[in-house]
Amino acid sequence: MDYDAIIIGAGACGLMCAVQAGFLGKRVVLLEKNDKPGAKILISGGGRCNYTNLGATDEQFISSNPHFIKSAFKQWTVADSINFFETYGIYGAEKTLGQLFPDGKNAKDVVNVFTSLCEEMDQQIICGAEVLSVEKGAIYEVIYRANGKQKTLQAPKLVIATGGLPIPKMGATDFALKFAKQHGLNIVATAPALVPLTITGKDEAWFAQLSGNSVFCRVTNDKASFEENILFTHWGLSGPAILQISSYWLRGENIEIDLLPNANIQEVLVTERQRNGGVQLSTLLNRFYTKKFTEALGKFLPLTKLIADLSKAEMESLTQTIHHFVVKPAGDKGYDKAEVMRGGIDTNELSSKTLESKKLPGCYFGGECVDVTGWLGGYNFQWAWASGFVIAQHI
């Protein structure tokens, strides 16, 4: 038994855990199903990797126990993430809303930080490893297959960091959820999150005609509100604001879109009437939207009418359409297109201070498989780094 712990999953959480364990003089082995580590890191942000967010707190996360991550975030802060990556040559360039991307580097460089450190500290990463079984006795025994051979590893501690269900083609599996269920741990219902929403039925053609149009909006439901771009597609809605609200949306619910969040269309009309009431409504709207989008609004608005001639009812209709545009999505694009998974292993099953299972001593769960889901913009990576660090202190 040469290892202090076996880590199943060499994604963000598993890699950080291995490196931090190495700093403490602990030896671990990582088993990764894919042919290389960090598969999801490599595709994040279009290969640029938004690796944390300057504004990350526990408030940007969805969980059945929203206070659960406070302990982990005290132990490993955003500043810790920034300092860690800067130590190894990754400096952050801030983009929209506090998102940090590697300045002049990319996702490959982020993964290389971990693989290089693992190599230096003799933390073994075994890729192409399919875990066949895990047995718990006095120690943990993991049987896996790699390169056509079946092998066995033993260690006193086990870390499950296999991620969630999104993007099956990247190797995503339900291993963590199955393992947890098998050992009596409760699972909070899972669903795709940070995922595009679909529109079907009578409204489908209207949305499809706008495919490619992007509009800065405020998107709201009874749980949350986000101001960012939405993107119209041939099957529905995407873009940052839609991905954000999708994590709070349930099938059958409406969402409301303010198509002009930084202005009041009634005030704009009053001002324009005083200036020149002889312009058409379409001319006014073209100041804010593409011509194609304005034309599409003609389904709801009298675009050819002069703004001086708009009736009270038409003014009210304009306000409703621009500031309270109601959409009822049919569904979402599923795990193939989702960035993360909502739900997962119930946080009540884990110690918030160590992330150790209360029912399985010596077994730890971190990253996306836990019922902790962050907003779009580097938050989920911050949770992965923090949970990996916390677990490393205790294995």
mmCIF file with all atom_site columns, C-alpha atoms in Angstrom, residues 225-366:
data_model
loop_
_atom_site.group_PDB
_atom_site.id
_atom_site.type_symbol
_atom_site.label_atom_id
_atom_site.label_alt_id
_atom_site.label_comp_id
_atom_site.label_asym_id
_atom_site.label_entity_id
_atom_site.label_seq_id
_atom_site.pdbx_PDB_ins_code
_atom_site.Cartn_x
_atom_site.Cartn_y
_atom_site.Cartn_z
_atom_site.occupancy
_atom_site.B_iso_or_equiv
_atom_site.pdbx_formal_charge
_atom_site.auth_seq_id
_atom_site.auth_comp_id
_atom_site.auth_asym_id
_atom_site.auth_atom_id
_atom_site.pdbx_PDB_model_num
ATOM 1   C CA . SER A 1 225 ? -32.491 37.828 -12.164 1.00 0.00 ? 225 SER A CA 1
ATOM 2   C CA . PHE A 1 226 ? -29.507 38.315 -14.492 1.00 0.00 ? 226 PHE A CA 1
ATOM 3   C CA . GLU A 1 227 ? -28.426 41.127 -16.823 1.00 0.00 ? 227 GLU A CA 1
ATOM 4   C CA . GLU A 1 228 ? -26.324 39.873 -19.718 1.00 0.00 ? 228 GLU A CA 1
ATOM 5   C CA . ASN A 1 229 ? -26.753 39.018 -23.389 1.00 0.00 ? 229 ASN A CA 1
ATOM 6   C CA . ILE A 1 230 ? -29.266 36.493 -24.645 1.00 0.00 ? 230 ILE A CA 1
ATOM 7   C CA . LEU A 1 231 ? -28.715 34.713 -27.943 1.00 0.00 ? 231 LEU A CA 1
ATOM 8   C CA . PHE A 1 232 ? -31.579 33.647 -30.207 1.00 0.00 ? 232 PHE A CA 1
ATOM 9   C CA . THR A 1 233 ? -31.024 30.272 -31.883 1.00 0.00 ? 233 THR A CA 1
ATOM 10  C CA . HIS A 1 234 ? -32.925 28.113 -34.341 1.00 0.00 ? 234 HIS A CA 1
ATOM 11  C CA . TRP A 1 235 ? -34.160 25.989 -31.435 1.00 0.00 ? 235 TRP A CA 1
ATOM 12  C CA . GLY A 1 236 ? -34.685 28.613 -28.718 1.00 0.00 ? 236 GLY A CA 1
ATOM 13  C CA . LEU A 1 237 ? -32.560 30.748 -26.418 1.00 0.00 ? 237 LEU A CA 1
ATOM 14  C CA . SER A 1 238 ? -28.960 30.700 -25.241 1.00 0.00 ? 238 SER A CA 1
ATOM 15  C CA . GLY A 1 239 ? -26.349 33.269 -24.207 1.00 0.00 ? 239 GLY A CA 1
ATOM 16  C CA . PRO A 1 240 ? -25.027 34.108 -20.723 1.00 0.00 ? 240 PRO A CA 1
ATOM 17  C CA . ALA A 1 241 ? -28.290 35.446 -19.226 1.00 0.00 ? 241 ALA A CA 1
ATOM 18  C CA . ILE A 1 242 ? -30.251 32.376 -20.354 1.00 0.00 ? 242 ILE A CA 1
ATOM 19  C CA . LEU A 1 243 ? -27.592 29.964 -19.113 1.00 0.00 ? 243 LEU A CA 1
ATOM 20  C CA . GLN A 1 244 ? -27.656 31.704 -15.733 1.00 0.00 ? 244 GLN A CA 1
ATOM 21  C CA . ILE A 1 245 ? -31.433 31.649 -15.322 1.00 0.00 ? 245 ILE A CA 1
ATOM 22  C CA . SER A 1 246 ? -31.609 28.021 -16.513 1.00 0.00 ? 246 SER A CA 1
ATOM 23  C CA . SER A 1 247 ? -30.075 26.895 -13.216 1.00 0.00 ? 247 SER A CA 1
ATOM 24  C CA . TYR A 1 248 ? -33.124 28.349 -11.432 1.00 0.00 ? 248 TYR A CA 1
ATOM 25  C CA . TRP A 1 249 ? -35.723 27.296 -13.996 1.00 0.00 ? 249 TRP A CA 1
ATOM 26  C CA . LEU A 1 250 ? -38.061 24.304 -13.770 1.00 0.00 ? 250 LEU A CA 1
ATOM 27  C CA . ARG A 1 251 ? -40.021 22.815 -16.641 1.00 0.00 ? 251 ARG A CA 1
ATOM 28  C CA . GLY A 1 252 ? -43.428 24.462 -16.983 1.00 0.00 ? 252 GLY A CA 1
ATOM 29  C CA . GLU A 1 253 ? -42.314 27.814 -15.583 1.00 0.00 ? 253 GLU A CA 1
ATOM 30  C CA . ASN A 1 254 ? -42.202 31.129 -17.429 1.00 0.00 ? 254 ASN A CA 1
ATOM 31  C CA . ILE A 1 255 ? -39.272 33.511 -17.589 1.00 0.00 ? 255 ILE A CA 1
ATOM 32  C CA . GLU A 1 256 ? -39.611 37.244 -18.151 1.00 0.00 ? 256 GLU A CA 1
ATOM 33  C CA . ILE A 1 257 ? -37.221 39.200 -20.375 1.00 0.00 ? 257 ILE A CA 1
ATOM 34  C CA . ASP A 1 258 ? -36.635 42.943 -20.212 1.00 0.00 ? 258 ASP A CA 1
ATOM 35  C CA . LEU A 1 259 ? -35.384 43.710 -23.716 1.00 0.00 ? 259 LEU A CA 1
ATOM 36  C CA . LEU A 1 260 ? -34.234 47.198 -22.728 1.00 0.00 ? 260 LEU A CA 1
ATOM 37  C CA . PRO A 1 261 ? -33.066 47.036 -19.091 1.00 0.00 ? 261 PRO A CA 1
ATOM 38  C CA . ASN A 1 262 ? -31.070 50.274 -19.084 1.00 0.00 ? 262 ASN A CA 1
ATOM 39  C CA . ALA A 1 263 ? -33.852 52.551 -20.309 1.00 0.00 ? 263 ALA A CA 1
ATOM 40  C CA . ASN A 1 264 ? -37.590 53.115 -19.874 1.00 0.00 ? 264 ASN A CA 1
ATOM 41  C CA . ILE A 1 265 ? -39.322 52.836 -23.237 1.00 0.00 ? 265 ILE A CA 1
ATOM 42  C CA . GLN A 1 266 ? -42.143 55.169 -22.115 1.00 0.00 ? 266 GLN A CA 1
ATOM 43  C CA . GLU A 1 267 ? -39.627 57.892 -21.195 1.00 0.00 ? 267 GLU A CA 1
ATOM 44  C CA . VAL A 1 268 ? -37.813 57.350 -24.502 1.00 0.00 ? 268 VAL A CA 1
ATOM 45  C CA . LEU A 1 269 ? -41.110 57.832 -26.351 1.00 0.00 ? 269 LEU A CA 1
ATOM 46  C CA . VAL A 1 270 ? -42.027 60.996 -24.448 1.00 0.00 ? 270 VAL A CA 1
ATOM 47  C CA . THR A 1 271 ? -38.629 62.525 -25.196 1.00 0.00 ? 271 THR A CA 1
ATOM 48  C CA . GLU A 1 272 ? -38.811 61.517 -28.855 1.00 0.00 ? 272 GLU A CA 1
ATOM 49  C CA . ARG A 1 273 ? -42.362 62.881 -29.261 1.00 0.00 ? 273 ARG A CA 1
ATOM 50  C CA . GLN A 1 274 ? -41.157 66.265 -28.038 1.00 0.00 ? 274 GLN A CA 1
ATOM 51  C CA . ARG A 1 275 ? -38.272 66.130 -30.487 1.00 0.00 ? 275 ARG A CA 1
ATOM 52  C CA . ASN A 1 276 ? -39.899 64.624 -33.527 1.00 0.00 ? 276 ASN A CA 1
ATOM 53  C CA . GLY A 1 277 ? -43.170 62.755 -33.220 1.00 0.00 ? 277 GLY A CA 1
ATOM 54  C CA . GLY A 1 278 ? -43.221 62.162 -36.952 1.00 0.00 ? 278 GLY A CA 1
ATOM 55  C CA . VAL A 1 279 ? -40.844 59.184 -36.935 1.00 0.00 ? 279 VAL A CA 1
ATOM 56  C CA . GLN A 1 280 ? -42.075 55.618 -37.184 1.00 0.00 ? 280 GLN A CA 1
ATOM 57  C CA . LEU A 1 281 ? -41.859 53.311 -34.175 1.00 0.00 ? 281 LEU A CA 1
ATOM 58  C CA . SER A 1 282 ? -39.544 51.041 -36.182 1.00 0.00 ? 282 SER A CA 1
ATOM 59  C CA . THR A 1 283 ? -37.059 53.896 -36.652 1.00 0.00 ? 283 THR A CA 1
ATOM 60  C CA . LEU A 1 284 ? -36.961 54.458 -32.909 1.00 0.00 ? 284 LEU A CA 1
ATOM 61  C CA . LEU A 1 285 ? -36.502 50.759 -32.095 1.00 0.00 ? 285 LEU A CA 1
ATOM 62  C CA . ASN A 1 286 ? -33.714 50.428 -34.667 1.00 0.00 ? 286 ASN A CA 1
ATOM 63  C CA . ARG A 1 287 ? -31.602 52.590 -32.374 1.00 0.00 ? 287 ARG A CA 1
ATOM 64  C CA . PHE A 1 288 ? -31.624 49.785 -29.823 1.00 0.00 ? 288 PHE A CA 1
ATOM 65  C CA . TYR A 1 289 ? -31.883 46.621 -31.885 1.00 0.00 ? 289 TYR A CA 1
ATOM 66  C CA . THR A 1 290 ? -30.804 45.137 -35.194 1.00 0.00 ? 290 THR A CA 1
ATOM 67  C CA . LYS A 1 291 ? -33.170 45.746 -38.081 1.00 0.00 ? 291 LYS A CA 1
ATOM 68  C CA . LYS A 1 292 ? -34.022 42.049 -38.124 1.00 0.00 ? 292 LYS A CA 1
ATOM 69  C CA . PHE A 1 293 ? -34.960 42.067 -34.457 1.00 0.00 ? 293 PHE A CA 1
ATOM 70  C CA . THR A 1 294 ? -37.074 45.211 -34.831 1.00 0.00 ? 294 THR A CA 1
ATOM 71  C CA . GLU A 1 295 ? -38.908 43.629 -37.770 1.00 0.00 ? 295 GLU A CA 1
ATOM 72  C CA . ALA A 1 296 ? -39.629 40.534 -35.675 1.00 0.00 ? 296 ALA A CA 1
ATOM 73  C CA . LEU A 1 297 ? -41.180 42.721 -32.979 1.00 0.00 ? 297 LEU A CA 1
ATOM 74  C CA . GLY A 1 298 ? -43.720 43.675 -35.642 1.00 0.00 ? 298 GLY A CA 1
ATOM 75  C CA . LYS A 1 299 ? -45.637 40.570 -34.597 1.00 0.00 ? 299 LYS A CA 1
ATOM 76  C CA . PHE A 1 300 ? -46.532 42.439 -31.401 1.00 0.00 ? 300 PHE A CA 1
ATOM 77  C CA . LEU A 1 301 ? -46.145 46.141 -32.246 1.00 0.00 ? 301 LEU A CA 1
ATOM 78  C CA . PRO A 1 302 ? -47.410 48.630 -34.896 1.00 0.00 ? 302 PRO A CA 1
ATOM 79  C CA . LEU A 1 303 ? -43.962 49.360 -36.327 1.00 0.00 ? 303 LEU A CA 1
ATOM 80  C CA . THR A 1 304 ? -45.134 51.575 -39.203 1.00 0.00 ? 304 THR A CA 1
ATOM 81  C CA . LYS A 1 305 ? -47.155 53.865 -36.977 1.00 0.00 ? 305 LYS A CA 1
ATOM 82  C CA . LEU A 1 306 ? -45.794 57.314 -36.147 1.00 0.00 ? 306 LEU A CA 1
ATOM 83  C CA . ILE A 1 307 ? -44.898 57.571 -32.483 1.00 0.00 ? 307 ILE A CA 1
ATOM 84  C CA . ALA A 1 308 ? -47.040 60.718 -32.169 1.00 0.00 ? 308 ALA A CA 1
ATOM 85  C CA . ASP A 1 309 ? -50.064 58.638 -33.188 1.00 0.00 ? 309 ASP A CA 1
ATOM 86  C CA . LEU A 1 310 ? -49.629 55.748 -30.752 1.00 0.00 ? 310 LEU A CA 1
ATOM 87  C CA . SER A 1 311 ? -52.731 55.155 -28.626 1.00 0.00 ? 311 SER A CA 1
ATOM 88  C CA . LYS A 1 312 ? -52.653 54.556 -24.894 1.00 0.00 ? 312 LYS A CA 1
ATOM 89  C CA . ALA A 1 313 ? -53.327 50.846 -25.480 1.00 0.00 ? 313 ALA A CA 1
ATOM 90  C CA . GLU A 1 314 ? -50.486 50.667 -28.003 1.00 0.00 ? 314 GLU A CA 1
ATOM 91  C CA . MET A 1 315 ? -48.160 52.407 -25.555 1.00 0.00 ? 315 MET A CA 1
ATOM 92  C CA . GLU A 1 316 ? -49.040 49.844 -22.886 1.00 0.00 ? 316 GLU A CA 1
ATOM 93  C CA . SER A 1 317 ? -48.501 47.017 -25.373 1.00 0.00 ? 317 SER A CA 1
ATOM 94  C CA . LEU A 1 318 ? -45.084 48.490 -26.202 1.00 0.00 ? 318 LEU A CA 1
ATOM 95  C CA . THR A 1 319 ? -44.128 48.582 -22.516 1.00 0.00 ? 319 THR A CA 1
ATOM 96  C CA . GLN A 1 320 ? -45.252 44.982 -22.003 1.00 0.00 ? 320 GLN A CA 1
ATOM 97  C CA . THR A 1 321 ? -43.392 43.758 -25.077 1.00 0.00 ? 321 THR A CA 1
ATOM 98  C CA . ILE A 1 322 ? -40.131 45.594 -24.385 1.00 0.00 ? 322 ILE A CA 1
ATOM 99  C CA . HIS A 1 323 ? -39.921 45.311 -20.590 1.00 0.00 ? 323 HIS A CA 1
ATOM 100 C CA . HIS A 1 324 ? -42.036 42.248 -19.783 1.00 0.00 ? 324 HIS A CA 1
ATOM 101 C CA . PHE A 1 325 ? -41.540 39.815 -22.662 1.00 0.00 ? 325 PHE A CA 1
ATOM 102 C CA . VAL A 1 326 ? -42.779 36.463 -21.315 1.00 0.00 ? 326 VAL A CA 1
ATOM 103 C CA . VAL A 1 327 ? -41.312 33.189 -22.551 1.00 0.00 ? 327 VAL A CA 1
ATOM 104 C CA . LYS A 1 328 ? -42.342 29.662 -21.578 1.00 0.00 ? 328 LYS A CA 1
ATOM 105 C CA . PRO A 1 329 ? -39.492 27.328 -22.588 1.00 0.00 ? 329 PRO A CA 1
ATOM 106 C CA . ALA A 1 330 ? -40.442 23.804 -23.569 1.00 0.00 ? 330 ALA A CA 1
ATOM 107 C CA . GLY A 1 331 ? -37.309 22.315 -22.057 1.00 0.00 ? 331 GLY A CA 1
ATOM 108 C CA . ASP A 1 332 ? -33.535 22.481 -22.184 1.00 0.00 ? 332 ASP A CA 1
ATOM 109 C CA . LYS A 1 333 ? -30.773 21.091 -24.412 1.00 0.00 ? 333 LYS A CA 1
ATOM 110 C CA . GLY A 1 334 ? -29.840 18.426 -21.890 1.00 0.00 ? 334 GLY A CA 1
ATOM 111 C CA . TYR A 1 335 ? -26.530 17.243 -20.521 1.00 0.00 ? 335 TYR A CA 1
ATOM 112 C CA . ASP A 1 336 ? -24.881 17.329 -23.955 1.00 0.00 ? 336 ASP A CA 1
ATOM 113 C CA . LYS A 1 337 ? -25.004 21.139 -23.911 1.00 0.00 ? 337 LYS A CA 1
ATOM 114 C CA . ALA A 1 338 ? -25.073 21.840 -20.157 1.00 0.00 ? 338 ALA A CA 1
ATOM 115 C CA . GLU A 1 339 ? -22.017 23.384 -18.512 1.00 0.00 ? 339 GLU A CA 1
ATOM 116 C CA . VAL A 1 340 ? -22.705 21.809 -15.114 1.00 0.00 ? 340 VAL A CA 1
ATOM 117 C CA . MET A 1 341 ? -25.115 19.618 -13.178 1.00 0.00 ? 341 MET A CA 1
ATOM 118 C CA . ARG A 1 342 ? -27.610 20.899 -10.624 1.00 0.00 ? 342 ARG A CA 1
ATOM 119 C CA . GLY A 1 343 ? -28.127 18.717 -7.544  1.00 0.00 ? 343 GLY A CA 1
ATOM 120 C CA . GLY A 1 344 ? -25.901 15.804 -6.594  1.00 0.00 ? 344 GLY A CA 1
ATOM 121 C CA . ILE A 1 345 ? -24.682 14.233 -3.367  1.00 0.00 ? 345 ILE A CA 1
ATOM 122 C CA . ASP A 1 346 ? -26.595 15.774 -0.481  1.00 0.00 ? 346 ASP A CA 1
ATOM 123 C CA . THR A 1 347 ? -24.353 18.125 1.489   1.00 0.00 ? 347 THR A CA 1
ATOM 124 C CA . ASN A 1 348 ? -25.966 16.855 4.692   1.00 0.00 ? 348 ASN A CA 1
ATOM 125 C CA . GLU A 1 349 ? -24.098 13.603 4.042   1.00 0.00 ? 349 GLU A CA 1
ATOM 126 C CA . LEU A 1 350 ? -20.708 15.370 4.230   1.00 0.00 ? 350 LEU A CA 1
ATOM 127 C CA . SER A 1 351 ? -18.697 17.307 6.771   1.00 0.00 ? 351 SER A CA 1
ATOM 128 C CA . SER A 1 352 ? -18.563 20.919 5.614   1.00 0.00 ? 352 SER A CA 1
ATOM 129 C CA . LYS A 1 353 ? -15.105 21.294 7.191   1.00 0.00 ? 353 LYS A CA 1
ATOM 130 C CA . THR A 1 354 ? -13.449 18.246 5.605   1.00 0.00 ? 354 THR A CA 1
ATOM 131 C CA . LEU A 1 355 ? -15.889 17.009 2.878   1.00 0.00 ? 355 LEU A CA 1
ATOM 132 C CA . GLU A 1 356 ? -15.615 13.533 4.367   1.00 0.00 ? 356 GLU A CA 1
ATOM 133 C CA . SER A 1 357 ? -18.658 11.288 4.142   1.00 0.00 ? 357 SER A CA 1
ATOM 134 C CA . LYS A 1 358 ? -20.427 10.839 7.471   1.00 0.00 ? 358 LYS A CA 1
ATOM 135 C CA . LYS A 1 359 ? -21.456 7.285  6.541   1.00 0.00 ? 359 LYS A CA 1
ATOM 136 C CA . LEU A 1 360 ? -18.217 6.239  4.833   1.00 0.00 ? 360 LEU A CA 1
ATOM 137 C CA . PRO A 1 361 ? -15.235 7.172  6.999   1.00 0.00 ? 361 PRO A CA 1
ATOM 138 C CA . GLY A 1 362 ? -12.157 7.956  4.919   1.00 0.00 ? 362 GLY A CA 1
ATOM 139 C CA . CYS A 1 363 ? -14.182 8.703  1.779   1.00 0.00 ? 363 CYS A CA 1
ATOM 140 C CA . TYR A 1 364 ? -14.374 12.280 0.493   1.00 0.00 ? 364 TYR A CA 1
ATOM 141 C CA . PHE A 1 365 ? -16.479 13.888 -2.237  1.00 0.00 ? 365 PHE A CA 1
ATOM 142 C CA . GLY A 1 366 ? -15.589 17.114 -4.028  1.00 0.00 ? 366 GLY A CA 1
#
